[in-house]
XYZ file of C-alpha atoms in Angstrom:
699
model
C -0.851 -17.425 45.249
C 1.094 -15.573 42.552
C 3.460 -17.161 40.042
C 5.776 -15.110 37.815
C 6.363 -16.520 34.302
C 9.750 -15.615 32.766
C 11.820 -16.772 29.823
C 13.760 -15.760 26.739
C 11.846 -14.585 23.665
C 10.616 -17.409 21.470
C 10.494 -20.181 24.066
C 6.728 -20.567 23.945
C 6.195 -18.619 27.196
C 3.028 -16.808 26.100
C 1.717 -19.993 24.467
C 2.159 -21.701 27.848
C 0.472 -18.774 29.547
C -2.499 -19.171 27.181
C -2.593 -22.913 27.790
C -2.629 -22.454 31.535
C -5.066 -19.531 31.749
C -6.973 -19.473 28.455
C -6.117 -15.753 28.163
C -6.047 -14.108 24.759
C -2.457 -12.947 24.855
C -0.774 -12.529 21.445
C 1.999 -15.046 20.545
C 5.015 -13.696 18.628
C 8.444 -14.882 17.522
C 10.492 -11.875 18.525
C 11.287 -9.895 21.662
C 9.190 -6.933 22.658
C 5.649 -8.143 21.908
C 4.746 -8.207 25.571
C 5.958 -4.808 26.727
C 3.933 -4.796 29.975
C 3.185 -7.865 32.024
C -0.165 -9.603 31.700
C -2.046 -11.317 34.526
C -4.136 -14.509 34.090
C -6.237 -16.439 36.556
C -6.109 -20.199 37.158
C -8.514 -22.163 39.312
C -7.046 -25.461 40.395
C -8.958 -28.722 40.683
C -9.592 -28.156 44.398
C -10.813 -24.587 43.768
C -7.746 -22.661 44.918
C -7.218 -19.479 42.848
C -3.761 -19.016 41.337
C -2.493 -15.898 39.600
C -0.026 -16.218 36.721
C 1.937 -13.157 35.601
C 3.360 -13.281 32.060
C 6.456 -11.088 31.993
C 8.153 -9.754 28.847
C 10.753 -11.980 27.270
C 14.316 -11.194 28.268
C 17.732 -12.769 27.811
C 19.092 -11.754 31.231
C 18.295 -9.763 34.356
C 20.754 -7.050 33.365
C 18.096 -4.687 32.065
C 18.778 -2.481 29.044
C 15.610 -2.272 26.972
C 12.214 -1.246 28.288
C 10.780 -4.744 28.205
C 13.783 -6.167 30.074
C 13.365 -3.496 32.749
C 9.744 -4.476 33.211
C 10.791 -8.077 33.942
C 13.683 -7.160 36.204
C 11.667 -4.589 38.177
C 8.856 -7.056 38.716
C 11.201 -9.700 40.064
C 12.946 -7.155 42.307
C 10.034 -5.107 43.701
C 6.752 -6.935 43.157
C 5.394 -9.678 45.399
C 5.180 -13.256 44.111
C 5.365 -16.755 45.594
C 7.319 -18.556 42.914
C 8.996 -18.047 39.520
C 8.330 -20.379 36.593
C 11.243 -20.198 34.116
C 10.332 -21.381 30.599
C 13.170 -22.816 28.469
C 13.152 -24.161 24.902
C 14.387 -27.766 24.944
C 15.815 -27.265 21.448
C 17.777 -24.140 22.523
C 18.583 -25.136 26.064
C 22.176 -23.857 26.035
C 21.057 -20.368 25.266
C 18.069 -20.344 27.623
C 19.844 -21.678 30.725
C 21.725 -18.414 31.322
C 18.536 -16.634 32.335
C 17.443 -19.651 34.415
C 20.730 -19.568 36.375
C 20.307 -15.810 37.012
C 16.758 -16.355 38.356
C 17.987 -19.271 40.527
C 20.617 -17.044 42.022
C 18.007 -14.384 42.700
C 15.496 -16.594 44.517
C 15.390 -20.310 45.397
C 11.588 -20.548 44.810
C 11.882 -21.586 41.157
C 10.619 -24.331 38.854
C 11.594 -24.855 35.207
C 9.190 -25.598 32.340
C 11.171 -27.553 29.742
C 9.047 -26.567 26.740
C 8.933 -27.725 23.124
C 10.352 -31.181 23.875
C 8.553 -32.460 20.769
C 10.396 -29.982 18.555
C 13.660 -30.915 20.188
C 13.085 -34.630 19.496
C 12.408 -33.806 15.852
C 15.893 -32.242 15.762
C 17.500 -35.234 17.389
C 17.815 -33.573 20.793
C 16.887 -35.504 23.935
C 16.971 -33.743 27.391
C 17.129 -35.809 30.557
C 14.772 -33.689 32.674
C 15.435 -35.645 35.860
C 19.206 -35.269 35.554
C 18.810 -31.546 34.836
C 16.522 -31.232 37.835
C 19.082 -32.885 40.146
C 21.879 -30.583 38.945
C 19.833 -27.401 39.112
C 18.193 -28.367 42.381
C 14.686 -27.439 41.205
C 11.819 -29.219 39.517
C 12.149 -29.470 35.694
C 8.839 -30.356 33.999
C 8.803 -31.405 30.291
C 5.956 -29.614 28.424
C 4.488 -29.070 24.994
C 2.533 -25.870 25.559
C 0.935 -25.815 22.111
C -0.788 -29.157 22.932
C -1.262 -28.614 26.657
C 1.124 -31.465 27.616
C 2.629 -31.176 31.072
C 0.526 -28.226 32.204
C -1.103 -30.168 35.112
C 2.348 -31.128 36.441
C 3.442 -27.486 36.190
C 0.530 -26.296 38.297
C 1.169 -29.022 40.886
C 4.858 -28.176 41.226
C 4.173 -24.435 41.190
C 1.892 -24.815 44.173
C 4.485 -26.892 45.992
C 7.181 -24.300 45.398
C 4.890 -21.417 46.366
C 3.920 -23.169 49.607
C 7.615 -23.664 50.444
C 7.222 -27.472 50.324
C 10.410 -27.669 48.238
C 13.636 -27.292 50.127
C 16.200 -24.907 48.465
C 19.513 -26.397 47.563
C 23.006 -25.027 47.990
C 22.784 -21.235 47.472
C 25.816 -21.310 45.163
C 23.901 -22.424 42.043
C 26.970 -21.938 39.860
C 30.324 -23.418 40.987
C 32.422 -20.271 40.738
C 36.193 -20.605 40.709
C 38.054 -20.147 43.959
C 39.408 -16.736 42.857
C 35.844 -15.455 42.819
C 34.478 -17.265 45.875
C 37.362 -15.968 48.011
C 36.109 -12.475 47.216
C 32.414 -13.348 47.421
C 32.249 -15.208 50.733
C 33.275 -12.351 53.106
C 30.842 -10.092 51.231
C 28.057 -12.654 51.616
C 28.791 -12.921 55.384
C 28.558 -9.117 55.678
C 25.223 -9.058 53.784
C 23.772 -11.761 56.053
C 24.714 -9.611 59.072
C 23.211 -6.601 57.396
C 19.971 -8.441 56.754
C 19.729 -9.680 60.361
C 20.232 -6.179 61.712
C 17.639 -4.766 59.329
C 15.140 -7.445 60.297
C 15.389 -6.436 63.968
C 14.708 -2.799 63.122
C 12.033 -0.925 61.319
C 13.909 -0.494 58.043
C 13.439 -3.103 55.408
C 14.785 -3.401 51.896
C 13.238 -5.051 48.826
C 16.480 -6.994 48.468
C 16.005 -8.831 51.759
C 13.813 -11.341 49.911
C 16.764 -12.415 47.736
C 19.734 -14.611 48.281
C 22.654 -12.645 49.686
C 24.805 -14.472 47.163
C 22.942 -12.754 44.328
C 23.254 -9.396 46.005
C 27.017 -9.967 46.444
C 27.372 -10.831 42.776
C 25.538 -7.678 41.745
C 27.636 -5.483 44.041
C 30.862 -6.900 42.625
C 29.597 -6.114 39.117
C 28.771 -2.506 40.102
C 24.994 -2.735 39.670
C 23.967 0.842 40.494
C 20.372 -0.048 41.312
C 21.363 -2.787 43.772
C 23.950 -0.474 45.308
C 21.255 2.165 45.965
C 18.987 -0.422 47.580
C 21.741 -1.744 49.847
C 22.994 1.610 51.014
C 19.690 2.580 52.635
C 19.745 -0.465 54.888
C 21.545 -0.333 58.280
C 25.188 -1.380 57.693
C 24.442 -1.213 53.969
C 27.090 1.428 53.370
C 29.622 -0.897 54.971
C 28.573 -3.696 52.616
C 28.927 -1.432 49.584
C 32.335 -0.244 50.868
C 33.450 -3.818 51.381
C 32.458 -4.684 47.782
C 34.422 -1.691 46.434
C 37.389 -2.623 48.684
C 37.341 -6.194 47.339
C 37.364 -4.798 43.772
C 40.287 -2.551 44.616
C 42.193 -5.403 46.171
C 41.632 -7.569 43.108
C 42.788 -4.654 40.959
C 46.124 -4.608 42.800
C 45.824 -1.770 45.315
C 44.593 -1.454 48.892
C 41.600 0.662 49.906
C 39.915 0.376 53.288
C 36.176 -0.177 53.554
C 35.646 3.366 54.765
C 37.849 4.886 52.130
C 36.368 2.902 49.225
C 33.080 4.866 49.001
C 34.872 8.224 48.828
C 37.785 7.050 46.668
C 39.275 9.530 44.216
C 38.487 9.420 40.502
C 41.584 7.495 39.455
C 40.923 4.783 42.023
C 37.233 4.634 41.001
C 38.244 4.182 37.380
C 40.373 1.149 38.317
C 37.563 -0.192 40.481
C 35.080 0.102 37.603
C 37.494 -1.734 35.329
C 37.719 -4.527 37.922
C 33.877 -4.597 38.160
C 33.798 -5.159 34.409
C 36.388 -7.915 34.828
C 34.242 -9.564 37.544
C 31.186 -9.345 35.258
C 33.087 -11.187 32.547
C 34.351 -13.842 34.981
C 30.839 -14.414 36.412
C 29.329 -14.768 32.959
C 32.153 -17.099 31.863
C 31.583 -19.282 34.911
C 27.877 -19.497 34.100
C 28.553 -20.514 30.479
C 31.091 -23.116 31.666
C 28.485 -24.504 34.045
C 25.935 -24.564 31.227
C 28.375 -26.482 29.065
C 28.752 -29.055 31.816
C 24.981 -29.314 32.190
C 24.560 -29.826 28.422
C 27.168 -32.591 28.406
C 25.533 -34.388 31.315
C 21.826 -33.927 30.499
C 21.494 -33.528 26.693
C 21.929 -36.212 24.073
C 22.109 -35.388 20.360
C 21.676 -38.017 17.711
C 22.780 -37.378 14.143
C 19.964 -36.844 11.683
C 19.938 -38.763 8.445
C 18.867 -35.700 6.447
C 18.505 -31.959 6.819
C 15.639 -30.776 8.956
C 12.548 -29.152 7.500
C 13.715 -25.752 8.810
C 17.098 -26.079 7.071
C 15.438 -27.112 3.773
C 12.905 -24.262 3.903
C 15.473 -21.658 4.896
C 17.668 -22.619 1.944
C 14.965 -21.034 -0.173
C 13.093 -18.590 2.062
C 16.281 -16.964 3.375
C 18.162 -17.113 0.097
C 19.770 -13.790 -0.825
C 17.951 -13.799 -4.169
C 15.040 -16.252 -4.036
C 13.975 -15.187 -0.530
C 12.490 -11.930 -1.768
C 10.338 -13.325 -4.628
C 9.205 -16.068 -2.191
C 8.193 -13.428 0.346
C 6.234 -11.559 -2.319
C 4.441 -14.732 -3.397
C 3.619 -15.640 0.201
C 2.075 -12.267 0.957
C 0.266 -12.110 -2.348
C -1.332 -15.508 -1.721
C -2.279 -14.352 1.824
C -4.083 -11.346 0.449
C -5.658 -13.291 -2.416
C -7.091 -15.857 0.006
C -8.334 -13.015 2.240
C -10.334 -11.398 -0.535
C -11.490 -14.312 -2.655
C -12.368 -16.655 0.189
C -14.120 -14.058 2.286
C -16.047 -12.271 -0.479
C -19.101 -14.642 -0.423
C -19.196 -14.542 3.379
C -19.094 -10.759 3.391
C -21.886 -10.576 0.826
C -24.011 -12.945 2.907
C -23.482 -10.904 6.090
C -24.226 -7.632 4.315
C -27.342 -9.030 2.664
C -28.486 -10.608 5.911
C -28.123 -7.356 7.883
C -29.866 -5.446 5.064
C -32.813 -7.883 5.169
C -32.938 -7.713 8.924
C -32.994 -3.925 8.813
C -35.879 -3.928 6.351
C -37.731 -6.478 8.464
C -37.293 -4.376 11.568
C -38.496 -1.287 9.682
C -41.650 -3.101 8.555
C -42.261 -4.381 12.059
C -41.853 -0.888 13.548
C -44.264 0.508 10.945
C -46.887 -2.049 11.900
C -46.432 -1.121 15.567
C -46.976 2.533 14.685
C -43.511 3.709 15.666
C -42.727 7.342 14.871
C -40.966 7.958 11.613
C -37.950 9.502 13.316
C -37.454 6.385 15.429
C -37.721 4.134 12.364
C -35.151 6.274 10.619
C -32.770 6.119 13.590
C -32.930 2.294 13.670
C -33.058 1.513 9.930
C -31.091 4.406 8.364
C -28.825 4.910 11.356
C -28.019 1.758 13.300
C -28.546 -0.900 10.612
C -27.004 1.159 7.804
C -23.966 2.187 9.787
C -23.215 -0.672 12.116
C -24.323 -3.206 9.514
C -21.876 -1.772 6.976
C -19.061 -2.442 9.400
C -20.122 -5.929 10.465
C -20.294 -6.971 6.784
C -16.508 -6.855 6.502
C -15.783 -8.880 9.665
C -15.255 -12.013 7.433
C -12.478 -10.121 5.575
C -10.806 -9.309 8.831
C -11.137 -12.787 10.265
C -9.600 -14.594 7.359
C -6.873 -11.975 6.903
C -5.751 -12.101 10.525
C -6.005 -15.873 10.698
C -3.532 -16.089 7.754
C -1.360 -13.394 9.317
C -1.302 -15.313 12.629
C -0.417 -18.531 10.806
C 2.602 -16.840 9.162
C 3.666 -15.335 12.453
C 3.300 -18.418 14.657
C 4.793 -20.768 12.091
C 8.126 -18.891 12.267
C 8.008 -17.189 8.877
C 7.498 -13.618 10.090
C 10.843 -13.738 11.885
C 12.474 -14.691 8.542
C 10.661 -11.810 6.845
C 12.239 -9.455 9.411
C 15.711 -10.739 8.488
C 14.967 -10.224 4.801
C 13.839 -6.653 5.270
C 16.507 -5.743 7.875
C 18.875 -4.442 5.159
C 16.080 -2.245 3.878
C 15.280 -1.065 7.364
C 18.895 -0.118 8.013
C 19.159 1.657 4.674
C 16.268 3.982 5.472
C 17.576 4.677 8.940
C 15.167 2.617 11.020
C 16.355 0.489 13.927
C 16.243 -3.234 13.293
C 13.831 -3.714 16.137
C 11.559 -1.219 14.441
C 10.368 -4.013 12.189
C 8.523 -5.547 15.142
C 6.578 -2.368 15.715
C 5.922 -1.884 11.996
C 4.459 -5.375 11.637
C 2.364 -4.915 14.783
C 0.983 -1.672 13.311
C -1.045 -3.719 10.775
C -3.088 -4.902 13.790
C -3.311 -1.547 15.592
C -1.075 1.500 15.643
C -1.538 2.014 19.423
C 0.161 -1.189 20.665
C 2.663 -0.839 17.827
C 3.808 2.457 19.305
C 4.034 0.816 22.724
C 6.201 -1.912 21.169
C 8.843 0.724 20.240
C 9.842 0.705 23.936
C 12.182 -2.213 23.244
C 14.520 0.228 21.514
C 17.224 1.630 23.810
C 17.646 4.981 21.958
C 15.001 7.661 22.321
C 15.528 8.942 18.773
C 14.984 5.461 17.351
C 11.735 5.198 19.302
C 10.598 8.633 18.241
C 11.327 7.958 14.581
C 9.367 4.696 14.663
C 6.416 6.474 16.292
C 6.425 9.135 13.599
C 6.258 6.679 10.703
C 3.903 4.088 12.228
C 0.747 6.098 11.383
C 1.560 5.656 7.678
C 0.866 1.903 8.135
C -2.803 0.957 7.850
C -4.186 -0.630 11.004
C -6.816 -3.390 10.993
C -9.647 -0.810 10.960
C -8.193 0.949 7.914
C -7.409 -2.414 6.350
C -11.038 -3.369 6.763
C -12.250 -0.234 4.980
C -9.649 -0.786 2.272
C -10.726 -4.399 1.982
C -14.398 -3.470 1.456
C -13.679 -0.785 -1.173
C -11.029 -2.858 -2.928
C -13.305 -5.857 -3.148
C -16.114 -3.656 -4.430
C -14.198 -1.797 -7.140
C -11.617 -4.481 -8.026
C -13.215 -7.903 -7.526
C -11.341 -11.196 -7.676
C -7.639 -11.371 -8.344
C -7.438 -7.674 -9.220
C -8.250 -6.910 -5.616
C -5.178 -8.774 -4.444
C -2.957 -6.835 -6.839
C -4.527 -3.480 -5.804
C -4.147 -4.287 -2.123
C -0.523 -5.274 -2.604
C 0.038 -2.035 -4.490
C -1.469 -0.012 -1.696
C 0.660 -1.747 0.953
C 3.793 -1.342 -1.171
C 2.922 2.362 -1.512
C 2.573 2.559 2.249
C 5.961 0.887 2.709
C 7.503 3.344 0.292
C 6.027 6.312 2.189
C 7.345 4.826 5.471
C 10.814 4.541 3.929
C 10.762 8.012 2.463
C 9.502 9.599 5.668
C 12.178 7.734 7.714
C 14.948 8.922 5.428
C 13.736 12.539 5.552
C 13.443 12.435 9.354
C 16.901 10.909 9.729
C 18.492 13.453 7.392
C 16.823 16.403 9.108
C 15.470 16.404 12.684
C 16.492 12.979 13.969
C 20.036 12.223 12.869
C 21.557 9.057 14.405
C 22.860 5.632 13.349
C 20.452 2.776 13.953
C 21.742 -0.356 15.741
C 21.916 -3.700 13.950
C 19.153 -6.297 14.256
C 19.787 -9.293 16.536
C 17.074 -11.900 16.356
C 16.641 -15.560 17.093
C 15.062 -17.557 14.235
C 12.601 -20.174 15.568
C 12.211 -23.524 13.884
C 9.295 -23.814 11.473
C 6.342 -25.633 12.965
C 2.686 -26.103 12.138
C 0.682 -23.886 14.486
C -2.166 -25.443 16.417
C -5.723 -24.342 15.587
C -5.928 -22.902 19.147
C -2.871 -20.714 18.665
C -4.378 -19.328 15.442
C -7.941 -19.031 16.647
C -7.265 -17.228 19.934
C -5.238 -14.276 18.576
C -7.560 -14.001 15.536
C -10.644 -13.935 17.779
C -8.881 -11.456 20.038
C -8.194 -9.055 17.151
C -11.671 -9.354 15.693
C -13.347 -9.037 19.075
C -11.287 -5.933 19.916
C -12.611 -4.375 16.755
C -16.237 -5.467 17.202
C -16.271 -4.448 20.857
C -15.301 -0.935 19.883
C -18.511 -0.662 17.920
C -20.463 -0.093 21.123
C -17.937 2.415 22.459
C -17.360 4.586 19.382
C -19.202 3.345 16.344
C -22.767 3.431 17.615
C -22.493 7.025 18.864
C -20.677 8.119 15.718
C -23.336 6.423 13.583
C -26.141 8.200 15.514
C -24.316 11.536 15.165
C -23.988 10.956 11.449
C -27.619 10.051 11.177
C -28.637 13.184 13.050
C -26.523 15.350 10.743
C -28.146 13.730 7.709
C -31.726 13.718 9.106
C -31.923 17.338 10.285
C -33.434 19.641 9.298
C -36.268 17.099 9.269
C -38.049 16.468 6.033
C -35.343 17.801 3.742
C -33.291 15.659 1.277
C -29.893 14.491 2.479
C -28.232 16.928 0.037
C -29.672 19.772 2.136
C -28.936 18.287 5.562
C -26.485 19.589 8.181
C -23.995 16.953 7.062
C -24.186 18.191 3.484
C -23.603 21.776 4.644
C -20.459 20.680 6.503
C -19.394 18.543 3.556
C -19.799 21.391 1.092
C -17.428 23.490 3.164
C -14.808 20.757 2.498
C -15.742 20.387 -1.158
C -13.031 22.802 -2.439
C -10.471 20.358 -1.138
C -12.334 17.221 -2.284
C -12.868 18.468 -5.872
C -9.105 18.268 -6.515
C -9.429 14.487 -6.146
C -12.982 13.850 -7.385
C -14.250 13.240 -3.823
C -17.870 14.244 -3.160
C -18.938 15.768 0.147
C -19.849 12.339 1.538
C -16.300 11.048 1.202
C -14.932 14.175 2.864
C -17.287 13.827 5.800
C -16.168 10.243 6.228
C -12.507 11.313 6.319
C -13.245 13.889 9.024
C -15.328 11.498 11.165
C -12.610 8.855 10.869
C -10.391 10.847 13.194
C -12.392 9.688 16.217
C -12.037 6.017 15.270
C -11.295 4.532 11.847
C -14.084 1.992 12.420
C -16.579 4.834 11.926
C -15.692 5.350 8.258
C -17.815 2.558 6.883
C -20.721 3.353 9.182
C -20.546 6.996 8.111
C -20.494 6.040 4.434
C -23.309 3.572 5.030
C -25.538 6.278 6.510
C -24.617 8.930 3.958
C -25.144 6.697 0.949
C -28.271 5.062 2.405
C -27.015 1.480 2.666
C -29.775 -0.991 3.413
C -32.502 1.017 1.660
C -34.169 -1.286 -0.841
C -31.654 -4.013 -0.005
C -28.757 -2.093 -1.516
C -25.394 -2.846 0.117
C -22.699 -0.260 0.725
C -20.210 -1.758 -1.830
C -22.881 -1.623 -4.506
C -23.794 1.989 -3.673
C -20.115 2.995 -3.686
C -19.514 1.554 -7.150
C -22.504 3.529 -8.381
C -21.242 6.778 -6.860
C -17.662 6.984 -8.160
C -15.334 5.472 -10.788
C -12.510 3.049 -9.768
C -9.874 5.796 -10.266
C -11.478 8.026 -7.633
C -11.884 5.064 -5.300
C -8.203 4.172 -5.599
C -7.118 7.767 -4.850
C -9.514 7.842 -1.890
C -7.909 4.646 -0.569
C -4.472 6.199 -0.844
C -5.477 9.331 1.036
C -7.477 7.371 3.622
C -4.529 4.986 4.196
C -2.010 7.719 4.881
C -3.826 10.673 6.428
C -4.058 11.622 10.144
C -4.319 8.607 12.511
C -7.232 8.061 14.915
C -7.603 9.867 18.206
C -6.345 6.881 20.264
C -3.125 6.773 18.191
C -2.551 10.519 18.634
C -2.872 10.138 22.396
C -0.466 7.179 22.328
C 1.984 9.141 20.193
C 1.959 11.956 22.761
C 2.563 9.417 25.514
C 5.517 7.768 23.755
C 7.141 10.939 22.386
C 6.595 12.926 25.562
C 5.891 16.063 23.503
C 2.862 17.664 21.811
C 5.322 19.350 19.455
C 6.370 16.035 17.896
C 2.778 14.744 17.979
C 1.225 17.708 16.236
C 4.133 17.886 13.825
C 3.705 14.202 12.939
C -0.025 14.740 12.346
C 0.655 17.654 10.037
C 3.131 15.537 8.041
C 0.548 12.751 7.735
C -2.098 15.066 6.321
C 0.368 16.771 3.966
C 1.805 13.560 2.609
C -1.660 11.875 2.196
C -3.270 14.682 0.247
C -0.037 15.645 -1.577
C 0.626 12.093 -2.781
C -3.085 11.644 -3.623
C -2.992 14.680 -5.866
C 0.168 13.521 -7.645
C -1.196 10.065 -8.229
C -4.546 11.432 -9.469
C -2.781 13.554 -12.086
C -0.493 10.693 -13.154
C -3.303 8.138 -13.413
C -5.448 10.591 -15.356
C -2.635 10.919 -17.864
C -2.324 7.142 -18.128
């Protein structure tokens, strides 16, 4: 049994998906987060398996952006037993348009009336039973963040999927007589067409849908639906009838046979009438929604402004909003470093102690020296160095998720939209840029919500300048080591502001040179502020951290062993004479411009495979764990803070990891753009690092 989950962005759809399935799908307050659909499994109380498909958020079934096309194509061409439409009780008027479109597409629908608690707080009360009677489908009140109503949803979903719910009148929307007089003969023709096709061998994907929906799409000139209908027996006649109806409504007569091959002037008038029909159909839907709101929704006046209104008066203020945003992000970074520093020290010390204990135990067992070196100097030094900064990541991403799920990140996008437009980035590019702090790979995938290829390409070219969670982890460890306490928060903010400046500069240069075009404005729905549940913070945080840790066994362990081998062989020689040192010395002419020793250069090169390998490489090269010494301590002994800061700048901006390069090739569709972008990354990183090193030396 398969249930499709659809809804507008910001209705709590993915939160409901998580509540029903327990899946670790990220929750976000803007469209485009879920670019591909996600499948979750549910096992009911009687043991029946149920599959729930979380589709990308969309405002209608008229697909424009990539994420909207994913939802539309699934509903048109994939198999499913029912559709669960999620609506926000506090924004019902806006959400019902999609619900009506889905109801016209298929009768096997139920509605999840989500966030009823938030609606009550705003003085909005929705009569779910009255709405159910008027829509003709089950309407279930839910609070997804607290799991309220989920059992009823599963019960009704199974009833709808088993066809135990009788569909109502196929005309979900009471269209005016001027429209129905045109629609009804077309619907009759489509029913005949479907009956003929059912008797033959030819079948169309559209046979599963209400002929009323197909008739509506034909009158609006939906090219995709027209192609589907024309391949069915008598389908050409149905298409010709639709065109003939449009011509008749436009004031001239064209027979069914002549309509398909009409001359250009007639087709132009027919297309104008199709646009007019589209407007009339949308207007009828909105009029029906207004009637539903009047009959089913009660609003009571509030004695005072809501919390959202009071907070937005400051956080969205044209002047105070920007200092407030700076304070919020500074506090977030400060908490990440100060609160997690003791935990990170404990983890690093614990792993170092464990490595020494394992080394002693292996010595007592008589293990060969090379095996002891692999385990202690390789695995524990490398992997342990990475695990020691997991506390930094956990606290940072928990705070980030809190800001995102509370509704603030959507406000931040509004504040920076003017800046985004000024540097030539599409407004929706902010979604991808924010996602890049988690991982550059899904951030590039998130650019698919942009309609224009040049906008997508530009976003993909500048995303690698944004540090992902792996690079942020390395930056967090080195920043905490060289700039402890509050200084670390200031340094981290400076690095991120520098990254933002590079993104802006690169975007401007790209727009002025190889990618000239005007970006579209940002259209975004601002959610109400709310206190996220612990579950909604914990699941995405755990998901991000686990994604990082799980990659240790895929990339990090092998990279660590390779680094160990390069530092161990030739056997019996000091590390300064090892294979790694020989490779590093070849890079020394570049590193000496910045004060980098050969170890730092090797770490930069190895980081191309996966950024997570940087700390493990440094841990092995500097001998972390030997004598209980931690990597941060060894780093502070090996270089001054100035060199560390320059290294962080270069590391933050230079070539992305291999996975990101592959994703950039996939999104850009060209190795030319991919290799060109990589070259720009390397040039900017080392060029800016050299300039800053000279300036800071003067200071």
